[in-house]
Short mmCIF file of C-alpha atoms and ligand atoms in Angstrom, two decimals:
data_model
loop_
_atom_site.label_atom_id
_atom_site.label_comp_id
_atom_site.label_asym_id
_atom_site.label_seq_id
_atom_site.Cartn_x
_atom_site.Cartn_y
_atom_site.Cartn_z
CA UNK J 1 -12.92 7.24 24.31
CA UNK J 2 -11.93 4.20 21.90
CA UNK J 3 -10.46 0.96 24.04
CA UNK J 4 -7.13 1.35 22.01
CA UNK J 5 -7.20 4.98 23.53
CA UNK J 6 -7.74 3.93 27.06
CA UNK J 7 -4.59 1.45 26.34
CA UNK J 8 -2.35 3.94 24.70
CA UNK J 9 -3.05 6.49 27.24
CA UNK J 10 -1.90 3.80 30.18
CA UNK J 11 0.94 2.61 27.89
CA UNK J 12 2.67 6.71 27.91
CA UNK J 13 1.92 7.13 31.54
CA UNK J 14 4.42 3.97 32.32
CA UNK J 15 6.83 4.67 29.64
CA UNK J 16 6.47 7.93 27.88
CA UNK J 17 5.43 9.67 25.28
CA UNK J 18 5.56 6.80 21.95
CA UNK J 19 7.25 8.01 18.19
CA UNK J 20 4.62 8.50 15.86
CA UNK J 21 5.28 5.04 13.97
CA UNK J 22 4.68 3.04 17.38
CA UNK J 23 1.59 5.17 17.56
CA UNK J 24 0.73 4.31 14.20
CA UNK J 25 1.58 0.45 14.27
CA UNK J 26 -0.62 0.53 17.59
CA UNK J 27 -3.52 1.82 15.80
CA UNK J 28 -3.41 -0.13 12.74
CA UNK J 29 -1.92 -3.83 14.39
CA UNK J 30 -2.73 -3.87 17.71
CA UNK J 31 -3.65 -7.31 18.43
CA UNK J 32 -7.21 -7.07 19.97
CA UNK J 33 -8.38 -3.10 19.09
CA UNK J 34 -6.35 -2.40 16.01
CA UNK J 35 -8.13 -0.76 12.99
CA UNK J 36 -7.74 -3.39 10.63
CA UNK J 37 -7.65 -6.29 13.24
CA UNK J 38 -11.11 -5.68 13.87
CA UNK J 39 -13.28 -4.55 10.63
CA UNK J 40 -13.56 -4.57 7.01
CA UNK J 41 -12.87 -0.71 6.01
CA UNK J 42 -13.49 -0.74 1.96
CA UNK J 43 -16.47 0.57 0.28
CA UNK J 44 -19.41 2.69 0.67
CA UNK J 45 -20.13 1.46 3.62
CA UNK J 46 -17.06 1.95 5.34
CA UNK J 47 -13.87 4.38 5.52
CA UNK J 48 -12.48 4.52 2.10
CA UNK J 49 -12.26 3.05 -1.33
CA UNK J 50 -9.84 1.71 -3.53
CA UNK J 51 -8.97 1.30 -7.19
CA UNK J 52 -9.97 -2.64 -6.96
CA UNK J 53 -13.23 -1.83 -5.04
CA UNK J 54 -14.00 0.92 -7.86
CA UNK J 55 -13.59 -1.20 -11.13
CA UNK J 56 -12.63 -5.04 -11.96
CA UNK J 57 -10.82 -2.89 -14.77
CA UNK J 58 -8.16 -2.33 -11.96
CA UNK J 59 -7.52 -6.30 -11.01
CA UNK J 60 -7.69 -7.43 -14.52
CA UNK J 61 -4.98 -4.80 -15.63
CA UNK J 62 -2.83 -6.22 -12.85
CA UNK J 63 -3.01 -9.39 -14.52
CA UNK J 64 -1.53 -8.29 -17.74
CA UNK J 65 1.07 -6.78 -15.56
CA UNK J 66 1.89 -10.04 -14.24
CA UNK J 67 1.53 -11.80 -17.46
CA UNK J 68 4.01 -9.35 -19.56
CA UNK J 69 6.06 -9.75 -16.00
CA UNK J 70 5.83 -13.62 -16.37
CA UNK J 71 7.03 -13.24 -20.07
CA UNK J 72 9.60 -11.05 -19.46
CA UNK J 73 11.20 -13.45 -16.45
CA UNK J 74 11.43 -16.20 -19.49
CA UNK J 75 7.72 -17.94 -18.80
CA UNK J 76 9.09 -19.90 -15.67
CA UNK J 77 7.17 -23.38 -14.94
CA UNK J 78 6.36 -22.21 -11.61
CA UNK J 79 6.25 -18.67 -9.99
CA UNK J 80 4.60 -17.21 -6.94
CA UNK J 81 2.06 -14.42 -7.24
CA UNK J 82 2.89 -13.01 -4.18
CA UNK J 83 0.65 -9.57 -2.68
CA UNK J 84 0.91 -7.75 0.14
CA UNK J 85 -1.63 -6.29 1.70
CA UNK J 86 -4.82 -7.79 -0.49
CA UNK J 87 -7.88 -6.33 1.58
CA UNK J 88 -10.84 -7.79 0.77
CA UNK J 89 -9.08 -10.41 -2.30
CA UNK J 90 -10.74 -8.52 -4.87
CA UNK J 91 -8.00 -7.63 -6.77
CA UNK J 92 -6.85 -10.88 -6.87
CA UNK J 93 -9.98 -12.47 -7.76
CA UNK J 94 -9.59 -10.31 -11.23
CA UNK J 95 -6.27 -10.17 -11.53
CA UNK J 96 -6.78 -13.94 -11.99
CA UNK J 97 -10.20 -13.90 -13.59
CA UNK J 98 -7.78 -12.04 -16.58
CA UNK J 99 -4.75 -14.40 -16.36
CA UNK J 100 -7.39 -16.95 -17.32
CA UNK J 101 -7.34 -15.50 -20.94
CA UNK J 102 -3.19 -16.96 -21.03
CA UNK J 103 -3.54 -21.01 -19.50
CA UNK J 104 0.40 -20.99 -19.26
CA UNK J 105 1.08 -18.43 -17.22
CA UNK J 106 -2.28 -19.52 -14.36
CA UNK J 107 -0.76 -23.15 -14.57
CA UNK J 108 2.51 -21.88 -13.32
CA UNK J 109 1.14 -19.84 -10.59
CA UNK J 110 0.84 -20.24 -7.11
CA UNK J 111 -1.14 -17.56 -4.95
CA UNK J 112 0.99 -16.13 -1.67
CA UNK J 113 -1.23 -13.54 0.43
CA UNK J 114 0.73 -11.47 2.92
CA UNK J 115 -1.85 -10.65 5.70
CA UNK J 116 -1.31 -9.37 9.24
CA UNK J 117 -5.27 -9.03 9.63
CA UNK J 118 -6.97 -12.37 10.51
CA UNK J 119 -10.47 -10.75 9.82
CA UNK J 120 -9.05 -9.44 6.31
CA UNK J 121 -7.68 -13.04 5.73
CA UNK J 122 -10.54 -14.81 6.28
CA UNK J 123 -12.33 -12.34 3.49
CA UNK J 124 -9.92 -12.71 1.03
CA UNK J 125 -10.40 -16.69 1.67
CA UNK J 126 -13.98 -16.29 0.77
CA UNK J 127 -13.61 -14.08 -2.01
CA UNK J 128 -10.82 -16.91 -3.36
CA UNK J 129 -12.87 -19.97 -2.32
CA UNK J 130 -13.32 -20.54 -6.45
CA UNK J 131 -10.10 -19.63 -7.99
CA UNK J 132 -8.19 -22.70 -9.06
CA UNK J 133 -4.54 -21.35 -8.49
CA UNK J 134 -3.45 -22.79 -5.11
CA UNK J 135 -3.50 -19.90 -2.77
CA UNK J 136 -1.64 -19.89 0.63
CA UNK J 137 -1.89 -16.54 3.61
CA UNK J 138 0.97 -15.52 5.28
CA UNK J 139 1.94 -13.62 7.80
CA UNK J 140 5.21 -11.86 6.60
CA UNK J 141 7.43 -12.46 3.47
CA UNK J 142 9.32 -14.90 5.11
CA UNK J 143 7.38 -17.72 4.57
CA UNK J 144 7.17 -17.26 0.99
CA UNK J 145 8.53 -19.97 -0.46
CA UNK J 146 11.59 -19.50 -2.50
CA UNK J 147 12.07 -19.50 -6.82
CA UNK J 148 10.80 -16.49 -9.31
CA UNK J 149 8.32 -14.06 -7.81
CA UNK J 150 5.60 -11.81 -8.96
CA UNK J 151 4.80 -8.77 -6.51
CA UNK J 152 1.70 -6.67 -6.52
CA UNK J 153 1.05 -4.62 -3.91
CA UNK J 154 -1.58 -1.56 -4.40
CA UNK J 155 -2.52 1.00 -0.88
CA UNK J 156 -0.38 -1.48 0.95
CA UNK J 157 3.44 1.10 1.46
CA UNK J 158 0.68 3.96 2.87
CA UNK J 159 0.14 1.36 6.29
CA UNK J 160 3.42 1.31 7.21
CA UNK J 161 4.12 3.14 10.22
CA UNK J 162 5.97 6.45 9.71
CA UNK J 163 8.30 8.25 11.84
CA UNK J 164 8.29 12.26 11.67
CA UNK J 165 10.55 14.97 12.91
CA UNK J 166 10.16 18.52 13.19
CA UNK J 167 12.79 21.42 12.88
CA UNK J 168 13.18 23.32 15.52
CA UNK J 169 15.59 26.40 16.67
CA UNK J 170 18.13 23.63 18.08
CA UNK J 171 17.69 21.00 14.99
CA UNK J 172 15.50 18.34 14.32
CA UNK J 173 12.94 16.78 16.63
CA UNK J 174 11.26 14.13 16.60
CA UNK J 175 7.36 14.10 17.21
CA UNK J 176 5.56 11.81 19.51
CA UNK J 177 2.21 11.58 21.47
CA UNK J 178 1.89 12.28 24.91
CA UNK J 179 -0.67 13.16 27.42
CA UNK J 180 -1.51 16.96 27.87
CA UNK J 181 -4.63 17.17 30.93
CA UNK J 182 -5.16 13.12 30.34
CA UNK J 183 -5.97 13.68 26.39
CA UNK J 184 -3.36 12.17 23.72
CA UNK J 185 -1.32 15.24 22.21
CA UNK J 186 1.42 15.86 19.90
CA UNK J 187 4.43 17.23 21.36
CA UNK J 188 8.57 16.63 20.66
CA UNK J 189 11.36 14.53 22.25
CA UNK J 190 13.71 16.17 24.07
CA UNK J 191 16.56 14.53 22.21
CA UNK J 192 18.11 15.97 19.03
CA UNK J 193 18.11 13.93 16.37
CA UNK J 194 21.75 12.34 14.85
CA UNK J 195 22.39 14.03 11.83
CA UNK J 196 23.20 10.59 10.06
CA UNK J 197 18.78 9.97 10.01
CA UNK J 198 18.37 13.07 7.80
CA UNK J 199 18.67 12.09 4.00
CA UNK J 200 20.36 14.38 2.34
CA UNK J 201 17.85 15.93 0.38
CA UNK J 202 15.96 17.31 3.13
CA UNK J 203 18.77 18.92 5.14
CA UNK J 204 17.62 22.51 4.36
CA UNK J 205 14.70 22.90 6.02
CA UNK J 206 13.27 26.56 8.08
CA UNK J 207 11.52 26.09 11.77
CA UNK J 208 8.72 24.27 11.37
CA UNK J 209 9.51 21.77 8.39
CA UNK J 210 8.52 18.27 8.71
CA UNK J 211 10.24 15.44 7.83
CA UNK J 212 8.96 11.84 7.67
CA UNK J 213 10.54 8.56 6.95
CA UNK J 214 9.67 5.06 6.71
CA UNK J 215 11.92 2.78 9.01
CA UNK J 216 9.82 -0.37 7.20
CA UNK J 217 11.51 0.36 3.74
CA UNK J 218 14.65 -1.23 4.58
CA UNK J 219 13.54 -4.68 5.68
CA UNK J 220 10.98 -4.98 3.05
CA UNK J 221 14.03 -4.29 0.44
CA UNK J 222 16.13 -6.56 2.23
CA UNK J 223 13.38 -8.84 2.29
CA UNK J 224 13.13 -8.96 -1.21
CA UNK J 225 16.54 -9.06 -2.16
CA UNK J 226 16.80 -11.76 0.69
CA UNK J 227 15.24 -14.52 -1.63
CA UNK J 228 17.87 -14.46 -4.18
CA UNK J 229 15.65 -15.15 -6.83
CA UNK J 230 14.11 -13.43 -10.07
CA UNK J 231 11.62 -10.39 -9.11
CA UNK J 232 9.21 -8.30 -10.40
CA UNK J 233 7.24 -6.31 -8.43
CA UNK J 234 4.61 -3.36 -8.34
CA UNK J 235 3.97 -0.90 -6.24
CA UNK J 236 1.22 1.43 -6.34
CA UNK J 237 -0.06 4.20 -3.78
CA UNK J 238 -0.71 7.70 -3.10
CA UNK J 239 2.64 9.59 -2.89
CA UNK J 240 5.22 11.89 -3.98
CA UNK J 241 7.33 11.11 -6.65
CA UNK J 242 10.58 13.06 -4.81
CA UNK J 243 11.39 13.41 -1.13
CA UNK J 244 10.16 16.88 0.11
CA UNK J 245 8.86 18.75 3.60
CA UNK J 246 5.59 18.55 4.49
CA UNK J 247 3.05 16.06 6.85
CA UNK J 248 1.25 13.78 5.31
CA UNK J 249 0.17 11.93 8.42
CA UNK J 250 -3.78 11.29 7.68
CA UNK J 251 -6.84 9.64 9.51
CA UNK J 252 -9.92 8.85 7.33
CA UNK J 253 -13.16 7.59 8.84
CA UNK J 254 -16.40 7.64 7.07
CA UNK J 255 -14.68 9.08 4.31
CA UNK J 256 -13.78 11.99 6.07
CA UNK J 257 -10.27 13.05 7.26
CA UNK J 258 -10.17 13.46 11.02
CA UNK J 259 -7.51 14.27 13.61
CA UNK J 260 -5.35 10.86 14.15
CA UNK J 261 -5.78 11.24 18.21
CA UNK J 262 -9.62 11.48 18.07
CA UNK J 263 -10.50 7.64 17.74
CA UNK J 264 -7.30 5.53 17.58
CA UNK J 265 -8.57 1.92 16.69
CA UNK J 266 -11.37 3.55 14.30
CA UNK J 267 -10.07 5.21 12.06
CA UNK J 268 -7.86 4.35 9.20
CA UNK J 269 -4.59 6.48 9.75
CA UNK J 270 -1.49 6.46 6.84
CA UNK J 271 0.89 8.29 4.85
CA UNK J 272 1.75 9.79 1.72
CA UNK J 273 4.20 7.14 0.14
CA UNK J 274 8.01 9.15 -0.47
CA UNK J 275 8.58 6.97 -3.80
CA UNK J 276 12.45 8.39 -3.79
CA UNK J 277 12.86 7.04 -0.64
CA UNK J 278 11.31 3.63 -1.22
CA UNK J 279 13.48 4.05 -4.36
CA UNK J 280 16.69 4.66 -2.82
CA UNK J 281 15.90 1.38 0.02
CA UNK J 282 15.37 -0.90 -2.97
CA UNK J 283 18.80 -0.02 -4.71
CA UNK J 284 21.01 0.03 -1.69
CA UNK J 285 19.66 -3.80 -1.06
CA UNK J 286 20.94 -4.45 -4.77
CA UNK J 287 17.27 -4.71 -6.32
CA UNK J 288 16.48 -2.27 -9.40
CA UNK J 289 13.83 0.17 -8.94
CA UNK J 290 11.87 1.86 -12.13
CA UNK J 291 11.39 6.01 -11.73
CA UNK J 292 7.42 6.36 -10.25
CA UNK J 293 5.14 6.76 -12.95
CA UNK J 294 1.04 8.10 -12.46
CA UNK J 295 -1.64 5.61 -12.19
CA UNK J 296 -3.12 7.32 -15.23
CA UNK J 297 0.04 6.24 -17.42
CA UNK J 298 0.36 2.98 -16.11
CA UNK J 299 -3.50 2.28 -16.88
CA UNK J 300 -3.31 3.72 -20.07
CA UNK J 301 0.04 1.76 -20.56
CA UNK J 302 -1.60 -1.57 -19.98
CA UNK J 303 -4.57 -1.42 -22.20
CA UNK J 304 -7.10 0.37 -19.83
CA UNK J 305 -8.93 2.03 -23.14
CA UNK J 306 -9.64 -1.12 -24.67
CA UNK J 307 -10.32 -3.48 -21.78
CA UNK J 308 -13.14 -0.90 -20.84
CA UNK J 309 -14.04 -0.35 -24.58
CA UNK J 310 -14.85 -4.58 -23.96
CA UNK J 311 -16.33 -4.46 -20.68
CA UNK J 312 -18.88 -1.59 -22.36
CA UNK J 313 -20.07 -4.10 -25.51
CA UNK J 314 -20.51 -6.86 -22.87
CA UNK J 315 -22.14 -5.16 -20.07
CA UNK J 316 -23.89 -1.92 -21.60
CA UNK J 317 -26.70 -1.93 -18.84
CA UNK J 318 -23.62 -0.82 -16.83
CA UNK J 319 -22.15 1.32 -19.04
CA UNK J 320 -22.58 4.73 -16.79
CA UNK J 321 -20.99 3.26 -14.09
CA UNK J 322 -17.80 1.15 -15.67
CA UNK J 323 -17.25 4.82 -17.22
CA UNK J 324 -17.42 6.70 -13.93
CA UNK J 325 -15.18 4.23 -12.12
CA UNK J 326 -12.87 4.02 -15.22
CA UNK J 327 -12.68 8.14 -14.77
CA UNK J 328 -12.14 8.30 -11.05
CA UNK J 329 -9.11 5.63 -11.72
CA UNK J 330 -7.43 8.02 -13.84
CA UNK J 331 -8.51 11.17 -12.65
CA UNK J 332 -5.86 14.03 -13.48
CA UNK J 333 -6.53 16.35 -11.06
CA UNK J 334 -3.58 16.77 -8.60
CA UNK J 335 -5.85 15.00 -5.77
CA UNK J 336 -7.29 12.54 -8.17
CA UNK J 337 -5.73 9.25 -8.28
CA UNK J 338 -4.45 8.93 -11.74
CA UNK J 339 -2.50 11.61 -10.78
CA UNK J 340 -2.21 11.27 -6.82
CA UNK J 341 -1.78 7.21 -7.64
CA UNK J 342 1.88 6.58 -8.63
CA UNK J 343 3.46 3.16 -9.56
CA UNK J 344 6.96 1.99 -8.81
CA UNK J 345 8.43 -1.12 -10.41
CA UNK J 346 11.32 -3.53 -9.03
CA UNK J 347 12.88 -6.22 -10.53
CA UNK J 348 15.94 -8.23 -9.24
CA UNK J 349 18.16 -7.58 -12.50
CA UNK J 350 17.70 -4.15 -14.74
CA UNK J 351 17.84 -6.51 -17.85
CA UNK J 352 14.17 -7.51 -16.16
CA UNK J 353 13.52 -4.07 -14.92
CA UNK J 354 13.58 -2.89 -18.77
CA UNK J 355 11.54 -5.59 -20.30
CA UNK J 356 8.65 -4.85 -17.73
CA UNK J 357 5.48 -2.64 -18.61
CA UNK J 358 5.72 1.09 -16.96
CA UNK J 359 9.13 0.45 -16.03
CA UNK J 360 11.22 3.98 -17.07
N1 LIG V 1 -4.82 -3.85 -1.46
C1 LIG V 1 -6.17 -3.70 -0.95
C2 LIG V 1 -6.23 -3.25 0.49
C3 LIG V 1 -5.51 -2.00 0.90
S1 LIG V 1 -5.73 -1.62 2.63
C4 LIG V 1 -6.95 -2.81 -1.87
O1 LIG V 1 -6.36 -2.16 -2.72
O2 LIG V 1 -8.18 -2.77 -1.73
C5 LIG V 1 -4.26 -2.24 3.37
C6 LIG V 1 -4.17 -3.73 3.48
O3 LIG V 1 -2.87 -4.06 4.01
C7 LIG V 1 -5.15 -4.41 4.41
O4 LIG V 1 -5.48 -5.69 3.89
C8 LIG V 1 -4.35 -4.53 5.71
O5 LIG V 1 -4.87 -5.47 6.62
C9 LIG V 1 -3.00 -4.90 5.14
N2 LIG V 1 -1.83 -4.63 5.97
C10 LIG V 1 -1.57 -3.53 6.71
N3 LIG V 1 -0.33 -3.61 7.26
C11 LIG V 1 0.20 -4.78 6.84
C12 LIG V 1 1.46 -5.44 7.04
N4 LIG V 1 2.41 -4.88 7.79
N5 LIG V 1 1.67 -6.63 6.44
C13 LIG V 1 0.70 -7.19 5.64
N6 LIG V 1 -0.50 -6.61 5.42
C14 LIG V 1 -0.76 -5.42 6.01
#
């Protein structure tokens, strides 16, 4: 048994059974046994990989993003590169390795890292130690100082803790762990669920549907809109592009999906990303948010073919494997992630929103 399950399991026996996004926020953030409190997950080595950890060709094309972004906000003097969620800073590191290539736009830039893990932090410190954009960590958004702002945020919406709800023969219930012989189990609440929490495009559902929402999308809209200042963010994750039925609840450890209960603390646990809803938060704080469009466009979109095409004549001893990372990032298949992958785009006006790259 994991210390984080020993803790849960005496947290439910003195206050009940906990909603699946306290579960989840337990086993991601808890202070002293949460997953990404207490290791660094990425590569090979350890749980899963992502697009930065696959190819630089990932970072760098976030920096044209943020360039054409910077352009398109009129070239301000000063903006703040703002990302959530930066792992091990290696995105970052290329994103601004590539921003070199325009000396405007990295002179106006100051570096804001939004970090809940200390461990992570200290990483992405290291990994930074060189760049020569002032770079500051926070905690939440609301440190960030205020003026224009450049958002990036890529596997960072699928950590936010998820609530889900089942459909029952008396309504909607929602689903929560509990104890069942001493072991963590799913089971239901006994309390219906209001009507009002259902968005209206999954109201028909049969026995057995699940529905999952994201109680974190509204304050990170009204975060956003909170600063009263030009934005232009990005957004990329696994997801669905519309709200549908279905769990998407997942725990990955050694690369391999296990069950969520087996090892809380050890193993990463997220969600499939509903895009529409993260949509629909964005606009009813008064930001403008672009339709979701694949990783595979938005790569393609920014230059992916001829940035590698570079790379190759520079590097050809590693030709084989800038090709094989440049595939997996754009990967059609339905599980692959150029397909998987989707981007969203937000801007604070939709003059902005239409003068930024992938935006439709
Ligand atoms: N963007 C990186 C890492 C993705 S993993 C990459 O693509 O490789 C998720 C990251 O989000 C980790 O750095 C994790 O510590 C961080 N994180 C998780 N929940 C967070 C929260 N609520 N606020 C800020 N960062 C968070």
């Amino acid at each position: 048994m994991t210390p984080l399950a020993a803790e849960l399991k005496a947290l439910i026996a003195t206050e009940g059974p906990l909603p699946v996004d306290r579960f989840m926020a337990l086993a991601l953030g808890h202070p002293r046994h949460g997953y990404y409190m207490t290791r660094d997950p990425f590569g090979p080595a350890g749980d899963f990989v992502t697009a930065p950890e696959i190819s630089q060709v990932f970072g760098e094309l976030m920096g044209v993003w943020a360039a054409s972004a910077w352009e398109a906000m009129g070239r301000p003097e000063a903006v703040a590169l703002v990302e959530f969620g930066p792992g091990r800073g290696t995105l970052m590191a290329d994103l601004l390795r590539a921003a070199a290539a325009l000396p405007a736009f990295r002179a106006a830039l100051a570096v804001h890292l939004v970090e809940t893990s200390d461990r992570l932090a200290a990483r992405q410190q290291d990994r930074l130690a060189v760049a020569s954009v002032p770079c500051t960590w926070h905690r939440d958004l609301s440190t960030v100082p205020d003026g224009p702002a450049i958002l990036i945020a890529n596997e960072f919406l699928d950590a936010l803790p998820i609530r889900q709800f089942i459909m029952t023969a008396s309504g909607w219930r929602e689903r929560v762990v509990g104890l069942v012989d001493g072991a963590l189990a799913f089971g239901l609440a006994g309390d219906p669920v209001p009507p009002s929490l259902v968005p209206a495009a999954l109201r028909q559902a049969a026995p057995g549907a699940v529905m999952e929402i994201c109680p974190a999308f509204g304050p990170l809209a009204a975060g956003l809109a909170a600063r009263n200042a030009p934005l232009a963010g990005l957004f990329i994750d696994y997801g669905h592009a519309a709200s549908a039925h279905g769990e998407t609840l997942q725990a990955m450890q050694a690369h391999r999906f296990t069950d969520p209960l087996t090892a809380p603390g050890e193993a990463d646990i997220t969600a499939h990303v509903d895009f529409a809803a993260l949509g629909h938060a964005l606009s009813a704080a008064g930001l403008c948010a672009g339709a979701p469009v694949s990783q595979r466009a938005l790569l393609f979109g920014l230059g992916l073919r001829e940035r590698a095409e570079r790379l190759a004549r520079c590097q050809p001893d590693a030709f084989e494997t800038l090709r094989a990372g440049v595939e997996r990032l754009i990967d059609p298949a339905p599980a692959g992630m150029g397909s998987l992958f989707k981007a969203m785009t937000v801007a604070s006006s939709d003059g902005l929103l239409r003068a930024l790259p992938a935006a439709t």
